[in-house]
Amino acid sequence: MPIDTQTAARRFYSILEEAVRTGNVARLDDVIVPDAVDHHPDPDMKPGREGIKEAFAGLRGVFPDLRFDIEDVLVEGDKAALRVIAHGTQRGPFLGFAPTNREISYTVIDILRFTPDGRLVERWGLIDEAAVRRQLEADQHR
């Protein structure tokens, strides 16, 4: 029986958070198809699931306590649009800023498309990078 899209989206974010916090990015194999497409990849990100796994393994070094609060989920068919607030303590260099050891938060807007069994096929997403930079710049001037 196919998984519903809202459940798939929430499960994806839950496993993503777990993978970053534990360092077990192999866990993402359960929720991402091998040839998944990220339409807004990070610079120099490899394609497919392996690129996504590498990106989040790197994020662990920056925000080892990363957590996601899902604020909104809108579903249509096999796609879910989410507004998520990410929180984490900056322990490593990020966007050219030295570690601040302070918690920052930022908004993520994602549109995710899933297979009937609940694995990610495509992602379109935006991160509020301006909010991240404002927080990191403020910490640099303290």
PDB file of C-alpha atoms in Angstrom:
ATOM      1  CA  MET A   1       0.000   0.000   0.000  1.00  0.00           C
ATOM      2  CA  PRO A   2       1.436   3.409  -0.964  1.00  0.00           C
ATOM      3  CA  ILE A   3       2.523   5.777   1.782  1.00  0.00           C
ATOM      4  CA  ASP A   4       0.724   9.122   1.900  1.00  0.00           C
ATOM      5  CA  THR A   5       2.773  12.126   0.825  1.00  0.00           C
ATOM      6  CA  GLN A   6       2.526  14.030   4.114  1.00  0.00           C
ATOM      7  CA  THR A   7       3.808  10.996   6.012  1.00  0.00           C
ATOM      8  CA  ALA A   8       6.641  10.625   3.479  1.00  0.00           C
ATOM      9  CA  ALA A   9       7.634  14.285   3.883  1.00  0.00           C
ATOM     10  CA  ARG A  10       7.650  14.132   7.679  1.00  0.00           C
ATOM     11  CA  ARG A  11       9.562  10.846   7.644  1.00  0.00           C
ATOM     12  CA  PHE A  12      12.114  12.320   5.214  1.00  0.00           C
ATOM     13  CA  TYR A  13      12.841  15.260   7.520  1.00  0.00           C
ATOM     14  CA  SER A  14      12.938  13.033  10.595  1.00  0.00           C
ATOM     15  CA  ILE A  15      15.508  10.714   9.023  1.00  0.00           C
ATOM     16  CA  LEU A  16      17.451  13.676   7.622  1.00  0.00           C
ATOM     17  CA  GLU A  17      17.703  15.149  11.131  1.00  0.00           C
ATOM     18  CA  GLU A  18      18.735  11.767  12.551  1.00  0.00           C
ATOM     19  CA  ALA A  19      21.383  11.308   9.837  1.00  0.00           C
ATOM     20  CA  VAL A  20      22.986  14.682  10.557  1.00  0.00           C
ATOM     21  CA  ARG A  21      22.870  14.308  14.332  1.00  0.00           C
ATOM     22  CA  THR A  22      24.267  10.754  14.385  1.00  0.00           C
ATOM     23  CA  GLY A  23      26.529  10.950  11.342  1.00  0.00           C
ATOM     24  CA  ASN A  24      24.796   7.885   9.862  1.00  0.00           C
ATOM     25  CA  VAL A  25      24.036   9.333   6.412  1.00  0.00           C
ATOM     26  CA  ALA A  26      23.594   5.792   5.062  1.00  0.00           C
ATOM     27  CA  ARG A  27      20.176   6.038   6.749  1.00  0.00           C
ATOM     28  CA  LEU A  28      19.166   8.377   3.887  1.00  0.00           C
ATOM     29  CA  ASP A  29      19.203   5.376   1.538  1.00  0.00           C
ATOM     30  CA  ASP A  30      15.825   4.493   3.089  1.00  0.00           C
ATOM     31  CA  VAL A  31      14.174   7.745   2.002  1.00  0.00           C
ATOM     32  CA  ILE A  32      15.953   8.858  -1.199  1.00  0.00           C
ATOM     33  CA  VAL A  33      16.093   7.063  -4.561  1.00  0.00           C
ATOM     34  CA  PRO A  34      19.637   6.673  -5.973  1.00  0.00           C
ATOM     35  CA  ASP A  35      19.060   9.031  -8.915  1.00  0.00           C
ATOM     36  CA  ALA A  36      17.142  11.719  -6.992  1.00  0.00           C
ATOM     37  CA  VAL A  37      17.362  15.205  -8.463  1.00  0.00           C
ATOM     38  CA  ASP A  38      17.983  18.305  -6.360  1.00  0.00           C
ATOM     39  CA  HIS A  39      16.992  21.209  -8.587  1.00  0.00           C
ATOM     40  CA  HIS A  40      18.703  23.683  -6.219  1.00  0.00           C
ATOM     41  CA  PRO A  41      21.909  21.896  -5.189  1.00  0.00           C
ATOM     42  CA  ASP A  42      24.681  23.404  -3.111  1.00  0.00           C
ATOM     43  CA  PRO A  43      27.670  24.596  -5.166  1.00  0.00           C
ATOM     44  CA  ASP A  44      29.891  21.664  -6.184  1.00  0.00           C
ATOM     45  CA  MET A  45      27.314  19.116  -4.955  1.00  0.00           C
ATOM     46  CA  LYS A  46      27.464  15.777  -6.747  1.00  0.00           C
ATOM     47  CA  PRO A  47      24.237  14.566  -8.350  1.00  0.00           C
ATOM     48  CA  GLY A  48      21.892  11.977  -6.918  1.00  0.00           C
ATOM     49  CA  ARG A  49      21.527  10.479  -3.491  1.00  0.00           C
ATOM     50  CA  GLU A  50      25.292  10.303  -2.944  1.00  0.00           C
ATOM     51  CA  GLY A  51      25.608  14.062  -3.421  1.00  0.00           C
ATOM     52  CA  ILE A  52      22.781  14.709  -0.966  1.00  0.00           C
ATOM     53  CA  LYS A  53      24.388  12.356   1.559  1.00  0.00           C
ATOM     54  CA  GLU A  54      27.777  14.104   1.221  1.00  0.00           C
ATOM     55  CA  ALA A  55      26.170  17.525   1.650  1.00  0.00           C
ATOM     56  CA  PHE A  56      24.459  16.508   4.878  1.00  0.00           C
ATOM     57  CA  ALA A  57      27.550  14.700   6.174  1.00  0.00           C
ATOM     58  CA  GLY A  58      29.372  18.035   5.749  1.00  0.00           C
ATOM     59  CA  LEU A  59      26.579  19.881   7.507  1.00  0.00           C
ATOM     60  CA  ARG A  60      27.133  17.669  10.554  1.00  0.00           C
ATOM     61  CA  GLY A  61      30.545  19.318  11.037  1.00  0.00           C
ATOM     62  CA  VAL A  62      28.886  22.733  11.098  1.00  0.00           C
ATOM     63  CA  PHE A  63      25.622  22.043  12.956  1.00  0.00           C
ATOM     64  CA  PRO A  64      26.025  18.716  14.821  1.00  0.00           C
ATOM     65  CA  ASP A  65      22.809  19.344  16.784  1.00  0.00           C
ATOM     66  CA  LEU A  66      20.743  20.329  13.738  1.00  0.00           C
ATOM     67  CA  ARG A  67      17.000  19.942  14.155  1.00  0.00           C
ATOM     68  CA  PHE A  68      14.030  20.709  11.940  1.00  0.00           C
ATOM     69  CA  ASP A  69      10.664  22.053  13.064  1.00  0.00           C
ATOM     70  CA  ILE A  70       8.071  21.474  10.350  1.00  0.00           C
ATOM     71  CA  GLU A  71       5.718  24.452  10.485  1.00  0.00           C
ATOM     72  CA  ASP A  72       3.554  23.820   7.415  1.00  0.00           C
ATOM     73  CA  VAL A  73       2.948  20.952   4.985  1.00  0.00           C
ATOM     74  CA  LEU A  74       0.761  21.305   1.906  1.00  0.00           C
ATOM     75  CA  VAL A  75       0.210  18.214  -0.226  1.00  0.00           C
ATOM     76  CA  GLU A  76      -0.946  17.683  -3.771  1.00  0.00           C
ATOM     77  CA  GLY A  77      -0.569  14.235  -5.249  1.00  0.00           C
ATOM     78  CA  ASP A  78       3.011  13.002  -4.913  1.00  0.00           C
ATOM     79  CA  LYS A  79       4.378  16.439  -3.943  1.00  0.00           C
ATOM     80  CA  ALA A  80       4.626  18.167  -0.577  1.00  0.00           C
ATOM     81  CA  ALA A  81       5.451  21.833   0.010  1.00  0.00           C
ATOM     82  CA  LEU A  82       6.989  22.460   3.415  1.00  0.00           C
ATOM     83  CA  ARG A  83       8.003  25.440   5.501  1.00  0.00           C
ATOM     84  CA  VAL A  84      10.615  24.264   7.953  1.00  0.00           C
ATOM     85  CA  ILE A  85      12.609  26.095  10.606  1.00  0.00           C
ATOM     86  CA  ALA A  86      16.128  24.686  10.983  1.00  0.00           C
ATOM     87  CA  HIS A  87      18.003  25.230  14.247  1.00  0.00           C
ATOM     88  CA  GLY A  88      21.593  24.388  15.050  1.00  0.00           C
ATOM     89  CA  THR A  89      24.676  25.478  16.938  1.00  0.00           C
ATOM     90  CA  GLN A  90      27.405  26.620  14.558  1.00  0.00           C
ATOM     91  CA  ARG A  91      30.451  24.540  15.534  1.00  0.00           C
ATOM     92  CA  GLY A  92      32.323  24.746  12.227  1.00  0.00           C
ATOM     93  CA  PRO A  93      33.059  27.301   9.493  1.00  0.00           C
ATOM     94  CA  PHE A  94      30.011  28.146   7.397  1.00  0.00           C
ATOM     95  CA  LEU A  95      29.509  30.540   4.477  1.00  0.00           C
ATOM     96  CA  GLY A  96      32.925  32.027   5.211  1.00  0.00           C
ATOM     97  CA  PHE A  97      32.180  32.656   8.898  1.00  0.00           C
ATOM     98  CA  ALA A  98      34.259  31.214  11.715  1.00  0.00           C
ATOM     99  CA  PRO A  99      32.433  29.060  14.278  1.00  0.00           C
ATOM    100  CA  THR A 100      30.347  31.135  16.690  1.00  0.00           C
ATOM    101  CA  ASN A 101      29.230  28.312  19.017  1.00  0.00           C
ATOM    102  CA  ARG A 102      25.816  29.986  19.007  1.00  0.00           C
ATOM    103  CA  GLU A 103      22.492  28.631  17.866  1.00  0.00           C
ATOM    104  CA  ILE A 104      21.107  30.053  14.677  1.00  0.00           C
ATOM    105  CA  SER A 105      17.809  29.357  12.957  1.00  0.00           C
ATOM    106  CA  TYR A 106      16.626  29.825   9.425  1.00  0.00           C
ATOM    107  CA  THR A 107      13.663  29.009   7.222  1.00  0.00           C
ATOM    108  CA  VAL A 108      13.696  26.349   4.528  1.00  0.00           C
ATOM    109  CA  ILE A 109      10.990  26.147   1.870  1.00  0.00           C
ATOM    110  CA  ASP A 110      10.983  22.799   0.079  1.00  0.00           C
ATOM    111  CA  ILE A 111       8.861  21.164  -2.557  1.00  0.00           C
ATOM    112  CA  LEU A 112       9.496  17.437  -2.448  1.00  0.00           C
ATOM    113  CA  ARG A 113       8.243  14.739  -4.820  1.00  0.00           C
ATOM    114  CA  PHE A 114       8.014  11.153  -3.594  1.00  0.00           C
ATOM    115  CA  THR A 115       7.643   7.657  -5.017  1.00  0.00           C
ATOM    116  CA  PRO A 116       4.555   5.665  -3.937  1.00  0.00           C
ATOM    117  CA  ASP A 117       6.727   3.909  -1.334  1.00  0.00           C
ATOM    118  CA  GLY A 118       7.719   7.280   0.185  1.00  0.00           C
ATOM    119  CA  ARG A 119      11.222   7.898  -1.179  1.00  0.00           C
ATOM    120  CA  LEU A 120      12.400  11.297  -2.425  1.00  0.00           C
ATOM    121  CA  VAL A 121      12.634  11.641  -6.207  1.00  0.00           C
ATOM    122  CA  GLU A 122      12.966  15.414  -6.648  1.00  0.00           C
ATOM    123  CA  ARG A 123      13.565  18.498  -4.516  1.00  0.00           C
ATOM    124  CA  TRP A 124      13.117  22.161  -5.240  1.00  0.00           C
ATOM    125  CA  GLY A 125      14.140  24.277  -2.294  1.00  0.00           C
ATOM    126  CA  LEU A 126      15.164  27.620  -0.932  1.00  0.00           C
ATOM    127  CA  ILE A 127      17.030  28.428   2.262  1.00  0.00           C
ATOM    128  CA  ASP A 128      16.821  31.883   3.833  1.00  0.00           C
ATOM    129  CA  GLU A 129      20.550  32.465   3.470  1.00  0.00           C
ATOM    130  CA  ALA A 130      20.146  36.177   4.256  1.00  0.00           C
ATOM    131  CA  ALA A 131      18.846  35.285   7.731  1.00  0.00           C
ATOM    132  CA  VAL A 132      21.791  32.938   8.272  1.00  0.00           C
ATOM    133  CA  ARG A 133      24.277  35.624   7.216  1.00  0.00           C
ATOM    134  CA  ARG A 134      22.648  38.276   9.442  1.00  0.00           C
ATOM    135  CA  GLN A 135      22.946  36.022  12.473  1.00  0.00           C
ATOM    136  CA  LEU A 136      26.529  35.014  11.731  1.00  0.00           C
ATOM    137  CA  GLU A 137      27.573  38.611  11.015  1.00  0.00           C
ATOM    138  CA  ALA A 138      26.024  39.771  14.284  1.00  0.00           C
ATOM    139  CA  ASP A 139      27.995  37.112  16.142  1.00  0.00           C
ATOM    140  CA  GLN A 140      31.238  38.201  14.461  1.00  0.00           C
ATOM    141  CA  HIS A 141      30.760  41.753  15.834  1.00  0.00           C
ATOM    142  CA  ARG A 142      30.136  40.725  19.453  1.00  0.00           C
TER     143      ARG A 142
END
